[in-house]
Short mmCIF file of C-alpha atoms in Angstrom, two decimals:
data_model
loop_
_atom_site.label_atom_id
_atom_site.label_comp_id
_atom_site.label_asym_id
_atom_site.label_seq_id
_atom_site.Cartn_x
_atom_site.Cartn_y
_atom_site.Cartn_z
CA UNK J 460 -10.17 7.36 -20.40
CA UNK J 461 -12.13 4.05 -20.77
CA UNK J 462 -11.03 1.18 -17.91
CA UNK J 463 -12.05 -2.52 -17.95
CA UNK J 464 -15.57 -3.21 -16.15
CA UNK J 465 -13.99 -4.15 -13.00
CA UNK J 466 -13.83 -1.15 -10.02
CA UNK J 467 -13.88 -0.71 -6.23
CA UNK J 468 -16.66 1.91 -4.86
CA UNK J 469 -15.27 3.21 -1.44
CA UNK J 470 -18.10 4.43 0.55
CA UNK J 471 -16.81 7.33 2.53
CA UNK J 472 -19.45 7.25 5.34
CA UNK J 473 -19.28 3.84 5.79
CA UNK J 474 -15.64 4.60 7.34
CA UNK J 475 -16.92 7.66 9.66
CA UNK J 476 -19.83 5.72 10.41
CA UNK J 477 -17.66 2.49 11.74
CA UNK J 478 -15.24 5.00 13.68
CA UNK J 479 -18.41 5.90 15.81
CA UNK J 480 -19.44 2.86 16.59
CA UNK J 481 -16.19 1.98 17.67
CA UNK J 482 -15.58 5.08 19.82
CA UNK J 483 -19.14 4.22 21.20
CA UNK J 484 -17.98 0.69 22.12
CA UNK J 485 -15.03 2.45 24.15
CA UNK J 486 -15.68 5.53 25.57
CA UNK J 487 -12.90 5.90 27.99
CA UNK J 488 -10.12 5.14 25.33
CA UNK J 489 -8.93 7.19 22.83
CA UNK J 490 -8.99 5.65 18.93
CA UNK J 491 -5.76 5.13 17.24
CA UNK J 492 -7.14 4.29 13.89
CA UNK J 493 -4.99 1.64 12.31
CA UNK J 494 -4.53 2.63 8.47
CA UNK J 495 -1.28 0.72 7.32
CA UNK J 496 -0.76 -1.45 4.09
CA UNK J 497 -2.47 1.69 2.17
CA UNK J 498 -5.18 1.71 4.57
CA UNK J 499 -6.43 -2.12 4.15
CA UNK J 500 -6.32 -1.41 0.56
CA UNK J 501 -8.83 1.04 0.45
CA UNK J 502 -6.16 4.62 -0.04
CA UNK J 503 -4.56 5.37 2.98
CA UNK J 504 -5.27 9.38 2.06
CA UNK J 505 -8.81 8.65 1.41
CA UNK J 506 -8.77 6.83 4.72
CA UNK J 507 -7.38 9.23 7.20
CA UNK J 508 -9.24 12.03 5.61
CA UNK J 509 -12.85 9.82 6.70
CA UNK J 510 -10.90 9.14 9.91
CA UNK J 511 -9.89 12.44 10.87
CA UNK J 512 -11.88 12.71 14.23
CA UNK J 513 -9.50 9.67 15.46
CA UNK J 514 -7.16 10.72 18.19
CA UNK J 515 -4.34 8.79 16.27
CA UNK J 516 -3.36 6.52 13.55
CA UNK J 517 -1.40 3.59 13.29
CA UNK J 518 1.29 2.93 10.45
CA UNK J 519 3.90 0.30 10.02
CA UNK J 520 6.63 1.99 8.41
CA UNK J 521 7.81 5.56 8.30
CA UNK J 522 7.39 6.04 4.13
CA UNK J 523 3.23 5.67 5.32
CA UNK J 524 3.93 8.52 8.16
CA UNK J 525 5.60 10.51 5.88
CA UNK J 526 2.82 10.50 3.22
CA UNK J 527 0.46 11.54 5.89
CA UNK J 528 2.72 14.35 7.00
CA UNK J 529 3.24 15.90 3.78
CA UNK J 530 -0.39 15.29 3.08
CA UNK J 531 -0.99 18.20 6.58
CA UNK J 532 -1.84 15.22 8.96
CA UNK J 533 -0.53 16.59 12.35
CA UNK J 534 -2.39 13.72 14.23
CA UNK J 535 -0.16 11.87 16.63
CA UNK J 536 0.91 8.98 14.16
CA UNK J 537 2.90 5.61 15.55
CA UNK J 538 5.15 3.59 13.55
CA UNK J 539 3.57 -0.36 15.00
CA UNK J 540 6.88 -1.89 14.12
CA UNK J 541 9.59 0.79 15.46
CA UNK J 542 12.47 1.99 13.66
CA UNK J 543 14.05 -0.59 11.10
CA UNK J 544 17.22 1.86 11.23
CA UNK J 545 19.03 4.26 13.42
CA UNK J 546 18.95 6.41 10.60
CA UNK J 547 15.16 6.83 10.27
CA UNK J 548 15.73 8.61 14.12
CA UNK J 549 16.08 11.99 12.74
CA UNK J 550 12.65 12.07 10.33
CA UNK J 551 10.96 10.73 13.59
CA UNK J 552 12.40 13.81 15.43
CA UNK J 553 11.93 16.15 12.85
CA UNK J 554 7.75 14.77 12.37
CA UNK J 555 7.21 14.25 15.92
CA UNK J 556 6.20 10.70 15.61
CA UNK J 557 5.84 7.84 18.00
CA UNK J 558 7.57 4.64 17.51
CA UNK J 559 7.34 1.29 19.26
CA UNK J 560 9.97 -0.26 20.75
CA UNK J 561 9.98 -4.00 20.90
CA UNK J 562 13.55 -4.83 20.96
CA UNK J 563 16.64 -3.85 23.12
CA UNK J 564 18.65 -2.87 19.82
CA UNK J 565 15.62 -0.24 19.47
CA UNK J 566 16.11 0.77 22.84
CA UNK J 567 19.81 1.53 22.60
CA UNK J 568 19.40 3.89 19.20
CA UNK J 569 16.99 5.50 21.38
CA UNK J 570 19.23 6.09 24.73
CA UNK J 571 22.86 6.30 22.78
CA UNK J 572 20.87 9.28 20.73
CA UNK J 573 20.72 13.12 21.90
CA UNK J 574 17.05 13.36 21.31
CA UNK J 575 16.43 17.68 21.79
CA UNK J 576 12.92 17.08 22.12
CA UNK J 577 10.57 14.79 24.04
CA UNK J 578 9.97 11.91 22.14
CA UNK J 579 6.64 9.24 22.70
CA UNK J 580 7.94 5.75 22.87
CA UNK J 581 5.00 2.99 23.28
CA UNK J 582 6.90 -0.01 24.60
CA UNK J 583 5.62 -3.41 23.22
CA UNK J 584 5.23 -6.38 25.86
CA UNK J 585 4.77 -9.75 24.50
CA UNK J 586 2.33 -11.11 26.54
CA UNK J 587 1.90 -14.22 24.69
CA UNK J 588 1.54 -13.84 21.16
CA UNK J 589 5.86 -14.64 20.45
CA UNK J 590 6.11 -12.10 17.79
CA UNK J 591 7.24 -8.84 18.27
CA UNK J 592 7.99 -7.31 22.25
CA UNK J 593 9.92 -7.78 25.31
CA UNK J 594 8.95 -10.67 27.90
CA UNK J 595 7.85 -9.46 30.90
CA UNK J 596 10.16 -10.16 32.84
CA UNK J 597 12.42 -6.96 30.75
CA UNK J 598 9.93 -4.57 30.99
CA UNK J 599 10.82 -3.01 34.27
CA UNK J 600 14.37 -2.90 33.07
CA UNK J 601 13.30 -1.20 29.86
CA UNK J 602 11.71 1.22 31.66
CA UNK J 603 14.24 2.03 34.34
CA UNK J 604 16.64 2.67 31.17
CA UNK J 605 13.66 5.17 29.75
CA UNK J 606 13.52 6.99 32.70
CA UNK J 607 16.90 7.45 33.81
CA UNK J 608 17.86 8.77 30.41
CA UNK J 609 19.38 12.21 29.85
CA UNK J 610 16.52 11.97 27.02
CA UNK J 611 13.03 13.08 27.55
CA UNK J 612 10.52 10.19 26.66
CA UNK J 613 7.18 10.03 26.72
CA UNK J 614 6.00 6.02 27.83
CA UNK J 615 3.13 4.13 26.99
CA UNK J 616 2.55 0.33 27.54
CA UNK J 617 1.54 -1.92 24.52
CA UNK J 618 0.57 -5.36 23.89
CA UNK J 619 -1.32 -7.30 21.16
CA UNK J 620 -3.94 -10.09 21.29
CA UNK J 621 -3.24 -13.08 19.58
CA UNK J 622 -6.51 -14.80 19.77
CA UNK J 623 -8.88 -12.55 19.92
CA UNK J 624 -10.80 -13.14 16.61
CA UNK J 625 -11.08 -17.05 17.08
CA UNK J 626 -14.17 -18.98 18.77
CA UNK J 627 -13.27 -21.86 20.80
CA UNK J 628 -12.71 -22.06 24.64
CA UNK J 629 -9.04 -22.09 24.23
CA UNK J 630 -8.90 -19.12 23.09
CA UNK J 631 -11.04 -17.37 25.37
CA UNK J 632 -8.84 -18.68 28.04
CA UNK J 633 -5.61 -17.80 26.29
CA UNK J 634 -7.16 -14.33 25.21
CA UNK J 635 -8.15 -13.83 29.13
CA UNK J 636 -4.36 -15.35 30.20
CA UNK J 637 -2.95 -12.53 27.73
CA UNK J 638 -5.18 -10.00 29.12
CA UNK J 639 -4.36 -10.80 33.32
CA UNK J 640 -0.23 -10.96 31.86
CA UNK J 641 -0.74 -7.70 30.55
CA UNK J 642 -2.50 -6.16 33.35
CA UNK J 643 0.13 -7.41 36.08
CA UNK J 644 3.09 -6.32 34.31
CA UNK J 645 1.60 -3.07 34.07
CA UNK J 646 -0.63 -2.09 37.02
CA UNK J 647 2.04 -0.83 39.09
CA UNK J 648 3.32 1.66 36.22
CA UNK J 649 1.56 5.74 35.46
CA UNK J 650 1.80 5.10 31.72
CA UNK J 651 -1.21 4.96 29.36
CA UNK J 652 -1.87 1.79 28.02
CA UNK J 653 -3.31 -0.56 24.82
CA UNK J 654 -4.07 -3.68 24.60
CA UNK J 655 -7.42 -3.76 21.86
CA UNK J 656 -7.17 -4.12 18.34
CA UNK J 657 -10.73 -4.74 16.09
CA UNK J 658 -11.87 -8.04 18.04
CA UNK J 659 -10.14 -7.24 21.03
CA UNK J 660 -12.53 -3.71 21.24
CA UNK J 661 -15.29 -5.65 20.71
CA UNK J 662 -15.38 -8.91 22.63
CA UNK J 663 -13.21 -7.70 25.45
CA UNK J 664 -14.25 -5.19 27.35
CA UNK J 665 -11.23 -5.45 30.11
CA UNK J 666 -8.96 -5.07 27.36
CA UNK J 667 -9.87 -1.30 26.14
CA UNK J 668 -7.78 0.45 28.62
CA UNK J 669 -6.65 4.13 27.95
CA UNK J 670 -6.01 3.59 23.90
CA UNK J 671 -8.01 1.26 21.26
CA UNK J 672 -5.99 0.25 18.27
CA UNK J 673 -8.88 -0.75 15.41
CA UNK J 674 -7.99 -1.82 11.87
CA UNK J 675 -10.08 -4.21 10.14
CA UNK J 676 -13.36 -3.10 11.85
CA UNK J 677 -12.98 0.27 10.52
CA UNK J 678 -13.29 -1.35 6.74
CA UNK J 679 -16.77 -3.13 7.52
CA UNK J 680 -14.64 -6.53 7.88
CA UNK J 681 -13.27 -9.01 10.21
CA UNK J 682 -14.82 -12.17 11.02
CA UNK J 683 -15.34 -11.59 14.50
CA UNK J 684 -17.38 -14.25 16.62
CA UNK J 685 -20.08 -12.84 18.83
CA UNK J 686 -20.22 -9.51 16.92
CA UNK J 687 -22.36 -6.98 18.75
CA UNK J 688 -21.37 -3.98 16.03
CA UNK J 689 -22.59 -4.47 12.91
CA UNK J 690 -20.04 -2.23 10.91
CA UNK J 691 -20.53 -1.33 7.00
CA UNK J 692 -18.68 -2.61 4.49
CA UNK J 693 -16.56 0.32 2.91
CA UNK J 694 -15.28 -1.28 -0.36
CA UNK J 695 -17.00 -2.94 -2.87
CA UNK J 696 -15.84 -4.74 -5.91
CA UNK J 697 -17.99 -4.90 -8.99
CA UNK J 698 -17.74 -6.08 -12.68
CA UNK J 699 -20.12 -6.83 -15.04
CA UNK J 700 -21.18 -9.67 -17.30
CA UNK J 701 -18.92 -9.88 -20.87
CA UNK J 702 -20.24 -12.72 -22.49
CA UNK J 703 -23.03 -15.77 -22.19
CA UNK J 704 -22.31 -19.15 -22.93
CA UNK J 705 -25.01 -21.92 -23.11
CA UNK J 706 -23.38 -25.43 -22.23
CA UNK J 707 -24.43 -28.54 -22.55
CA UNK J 708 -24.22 -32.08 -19.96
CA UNK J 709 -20.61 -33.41 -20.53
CA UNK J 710 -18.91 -30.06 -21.55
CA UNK J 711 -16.22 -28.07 -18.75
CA UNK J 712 -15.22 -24.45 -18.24
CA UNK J 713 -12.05 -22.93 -18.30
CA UNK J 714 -8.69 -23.64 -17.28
CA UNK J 715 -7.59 -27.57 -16.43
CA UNK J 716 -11.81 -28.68 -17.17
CA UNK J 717 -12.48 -28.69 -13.50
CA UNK J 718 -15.80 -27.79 -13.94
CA UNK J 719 -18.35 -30.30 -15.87
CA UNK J 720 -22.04 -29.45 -16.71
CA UNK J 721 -24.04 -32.46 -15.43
CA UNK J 722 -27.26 -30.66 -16.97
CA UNK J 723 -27.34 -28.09 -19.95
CA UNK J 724 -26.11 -25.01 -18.17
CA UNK J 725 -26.04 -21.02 -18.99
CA UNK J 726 -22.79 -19.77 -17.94
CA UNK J 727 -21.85 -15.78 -17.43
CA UNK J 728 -18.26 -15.04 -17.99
CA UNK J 729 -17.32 -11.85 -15.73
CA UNK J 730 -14.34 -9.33 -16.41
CA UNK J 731 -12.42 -9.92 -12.92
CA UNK J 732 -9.97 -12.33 -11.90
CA UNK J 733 -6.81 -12.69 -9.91
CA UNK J 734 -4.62 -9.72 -12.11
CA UNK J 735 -7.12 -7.27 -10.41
CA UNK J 736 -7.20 -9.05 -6.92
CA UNK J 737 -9.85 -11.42 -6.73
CA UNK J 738 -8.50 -15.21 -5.34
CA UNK J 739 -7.26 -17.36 -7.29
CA UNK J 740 -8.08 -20.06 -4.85
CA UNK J 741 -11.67 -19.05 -4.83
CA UNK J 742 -13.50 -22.61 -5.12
CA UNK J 743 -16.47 -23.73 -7.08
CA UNK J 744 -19.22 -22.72 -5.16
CA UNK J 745 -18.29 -18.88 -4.03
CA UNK J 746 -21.15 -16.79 -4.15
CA UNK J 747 -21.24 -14.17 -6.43
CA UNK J 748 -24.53 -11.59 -6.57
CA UNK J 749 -26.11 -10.94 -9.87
CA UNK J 750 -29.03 -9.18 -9.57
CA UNK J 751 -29.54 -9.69 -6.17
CA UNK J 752 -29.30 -13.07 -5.89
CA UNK J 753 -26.05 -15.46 -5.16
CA UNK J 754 -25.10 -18.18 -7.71
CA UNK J 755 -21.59 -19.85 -7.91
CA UNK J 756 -18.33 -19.44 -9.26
CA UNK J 757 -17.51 -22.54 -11.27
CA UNK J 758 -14.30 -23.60 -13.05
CA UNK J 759 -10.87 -21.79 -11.98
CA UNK J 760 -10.22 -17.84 -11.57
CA UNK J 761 -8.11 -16.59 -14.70
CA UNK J 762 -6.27 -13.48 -14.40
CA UNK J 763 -9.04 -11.26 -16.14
CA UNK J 764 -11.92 -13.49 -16.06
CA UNK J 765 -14.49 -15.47 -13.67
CA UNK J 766 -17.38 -18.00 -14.55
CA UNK J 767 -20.53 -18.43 -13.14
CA UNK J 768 -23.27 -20.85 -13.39
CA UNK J 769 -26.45 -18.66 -13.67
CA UNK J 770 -28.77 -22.25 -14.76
CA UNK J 771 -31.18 -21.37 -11.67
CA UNK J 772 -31.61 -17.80 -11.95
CA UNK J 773 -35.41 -16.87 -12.83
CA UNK J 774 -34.54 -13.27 -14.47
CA UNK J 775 -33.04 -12.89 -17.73
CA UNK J 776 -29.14 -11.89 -17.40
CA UNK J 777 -28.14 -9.29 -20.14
CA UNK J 778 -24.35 -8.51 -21.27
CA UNK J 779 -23.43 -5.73 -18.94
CA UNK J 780 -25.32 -6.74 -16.17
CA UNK J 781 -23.29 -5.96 -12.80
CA UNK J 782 -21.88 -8.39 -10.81
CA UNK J 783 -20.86 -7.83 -7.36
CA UNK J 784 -18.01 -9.88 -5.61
CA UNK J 785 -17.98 -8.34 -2.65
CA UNK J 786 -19.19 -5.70 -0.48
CA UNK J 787 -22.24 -4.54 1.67
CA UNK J 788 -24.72 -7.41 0.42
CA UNK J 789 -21.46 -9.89 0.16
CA UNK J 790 -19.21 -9.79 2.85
CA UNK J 791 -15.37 -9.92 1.99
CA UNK J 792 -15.30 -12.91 4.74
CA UNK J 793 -17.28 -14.72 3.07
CA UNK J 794 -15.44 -14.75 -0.08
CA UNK J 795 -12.12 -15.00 1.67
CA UNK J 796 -13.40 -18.35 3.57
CA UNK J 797 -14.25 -20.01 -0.04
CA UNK J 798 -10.85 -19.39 -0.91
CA UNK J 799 -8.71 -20.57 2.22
CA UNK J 800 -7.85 -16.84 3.63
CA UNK J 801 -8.74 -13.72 5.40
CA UNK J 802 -10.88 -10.87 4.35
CA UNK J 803 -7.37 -8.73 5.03
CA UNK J 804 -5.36 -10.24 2.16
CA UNK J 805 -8.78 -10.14 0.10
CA UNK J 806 -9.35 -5.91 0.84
CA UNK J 807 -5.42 -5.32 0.76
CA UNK J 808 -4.67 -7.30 -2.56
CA UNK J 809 -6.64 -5.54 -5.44
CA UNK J 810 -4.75 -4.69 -7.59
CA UNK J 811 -3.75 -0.81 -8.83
CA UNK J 812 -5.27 -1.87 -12.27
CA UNK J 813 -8.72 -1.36 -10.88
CA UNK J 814 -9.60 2.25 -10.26
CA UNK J 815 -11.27 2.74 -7.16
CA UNK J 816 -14.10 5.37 -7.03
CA UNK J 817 -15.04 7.17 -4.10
CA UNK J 818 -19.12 7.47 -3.25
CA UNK J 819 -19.90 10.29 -1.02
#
């Protein structure tokens, strides 16, 4: 079967090799690996195969626990987000998973249920971030409930870091106010406890505690100030050059003429564009590396095609000449930041038309 020039190489290693360094950044925690949304994009079987040697992995629903379950997973595997149903309390039973709890309506399937076995329940605290968990000021309740129960539960302590990833002194401070609220409300409790996700592990030493949660550092992405891990990139998306055009001063390029030649200009068209998950929103200007070198998008992203103005390259350009859009010489981040998001939409957006190939 013949595809269209466009595909995702998955380097394998690249995965085992970023679990190490994270488990080397926190040696005292265990590593729940977080592989939801089809593990970043990248397979979430090809994932938790390269992450076996994690002590866990994190999921946000219980069709993604399932998969891994009837794939022979038997790692401890927690649903981030709970139960969305009373109903889904029997297949968490039956697959001896771990849920969050977050909300008190959670907390009452769990305590109005006959539960035969013991069952892990990680209990979310909002310290700060106003999303999901219970203020702090419920927690002890929460737990009193837990442990008075005719039920047997297992209890951990969660929280999440809502500023973690951003450079600027208010967010240190907030990130440090998160980390003290958490710590306080939790001190005087046995349970094991997580606080760290990606940028959390790395810039915040205080915050590892007894379990790490890492997601987007596992993929070779993130854009994480102050980085003292360099992790590899696992995917890369590549197409190649379909077609040369030579224009000349005065002429555009593609959709709406946003782009103008204001000198004759060789343009490469490329076969990618937003039906296979490349932005949209990508602006003039993002790099794209052709033979090694970066030259610029120009003109708007169609849904199969890209242009790029290769005037100032020194090598001759031949159809079928690979183009790379992103990956271990072209960060995701980098693209993502050209086009007004986050490398995580970028990695968990390409689309199932491109086949993704796996590189041992």
């Amino acid at each position: 079967m013949m595809y269209r020039p466009a595909k995702a190489y998955i380097y394998l290693q690249a995965l085992q090799q970023n679990l190490q360094k994270i488990q080397s950044l926190a040696p005292n925690s265990k590593v729940l690996a977080v592989i939801k949304a089809n593990g970043y994009g990248h397979g979430i079987e090809r994932v938790a195969h390269q992450l076996s040697s994690a002590d866990g992995f994190g999921v946000a629903s219980i069709d993604e626990a399932m998969l891994l379950r009837q794939k022979g997973f038997l790692h401890r595997i927690l649903l981030l987000e709970g139960l969305f149903s009373e109903a889904e309390l029997p297949v968490v039973i039956q697959n001896r998973l771990d849920v969050v709890i977050h909300s008190e309506y959670q907390l009452n399937w769990l305590l109005h249920t006959n539960i035969p076995v013991q069952l892990s329940v990680w209990i979310k605290i909002d310290t700060g971030m106003h999303r999901l968990g219970f203020d702090v000021q419920q927690v002890p309740s929460v737990i009193a409930k837990l442990e008075r129960s005719d039920n047997e539960f297992c209890i951990h302590l969660m929280s999440h870091l809502a500023s973690a990833d951003e450079n600027s002194v208010s967010a240190e401070n907030f990130t440090a106010n998160q980390i003290q609220r958490f710590s306080e409300t939790t001190q005087v409790y046995p349970y094991s406890k997580s606080l760290a996700s990606s940028a959390g592990i790395i810039r915040f030493k205080q915050s590892h505690y007894d379990w790490v949660r890492p997601g987007i550092s596992l993929y070779g992405a993130g854009d994480i100030p102050n980085n003292t891990i360099s992790t590899n990139a696992v995917m890369q998306l590549e197409s190649e050059v379909i077609a040369l055009k030579t224009i000349q001063i005065g002429e555009s390029v593609g959709y709406g003429n946003t782009w103008t030649a204001k000198r004759k200009s060789l343009v490469a068209v490329i076969a990618i564009g937003y039906g296979d998950g490349y932005p949209r929103h990508a602006k003039t200007g993002t790099p794209v590396l052709i033979l090694g070198e970066k030259f610029p998008l120009i003109g708007r992203v169609s849904m199969d095609m890209i242009t790029v103005d290769l005037t100032d390259c020194q090598e001759e350009v031949k159809i079928g000449e690979k183009a790379i859009l992103w990956g271990q010489d072209l960060s995701v981040d980098v693209i993502a930041k050209h086009s007004g998001t986050i490398g995580y939409e970028l990695l968990c957006g390409v689309t199932k038309r491109v086949p993704m190939i796996e590189v041992q």
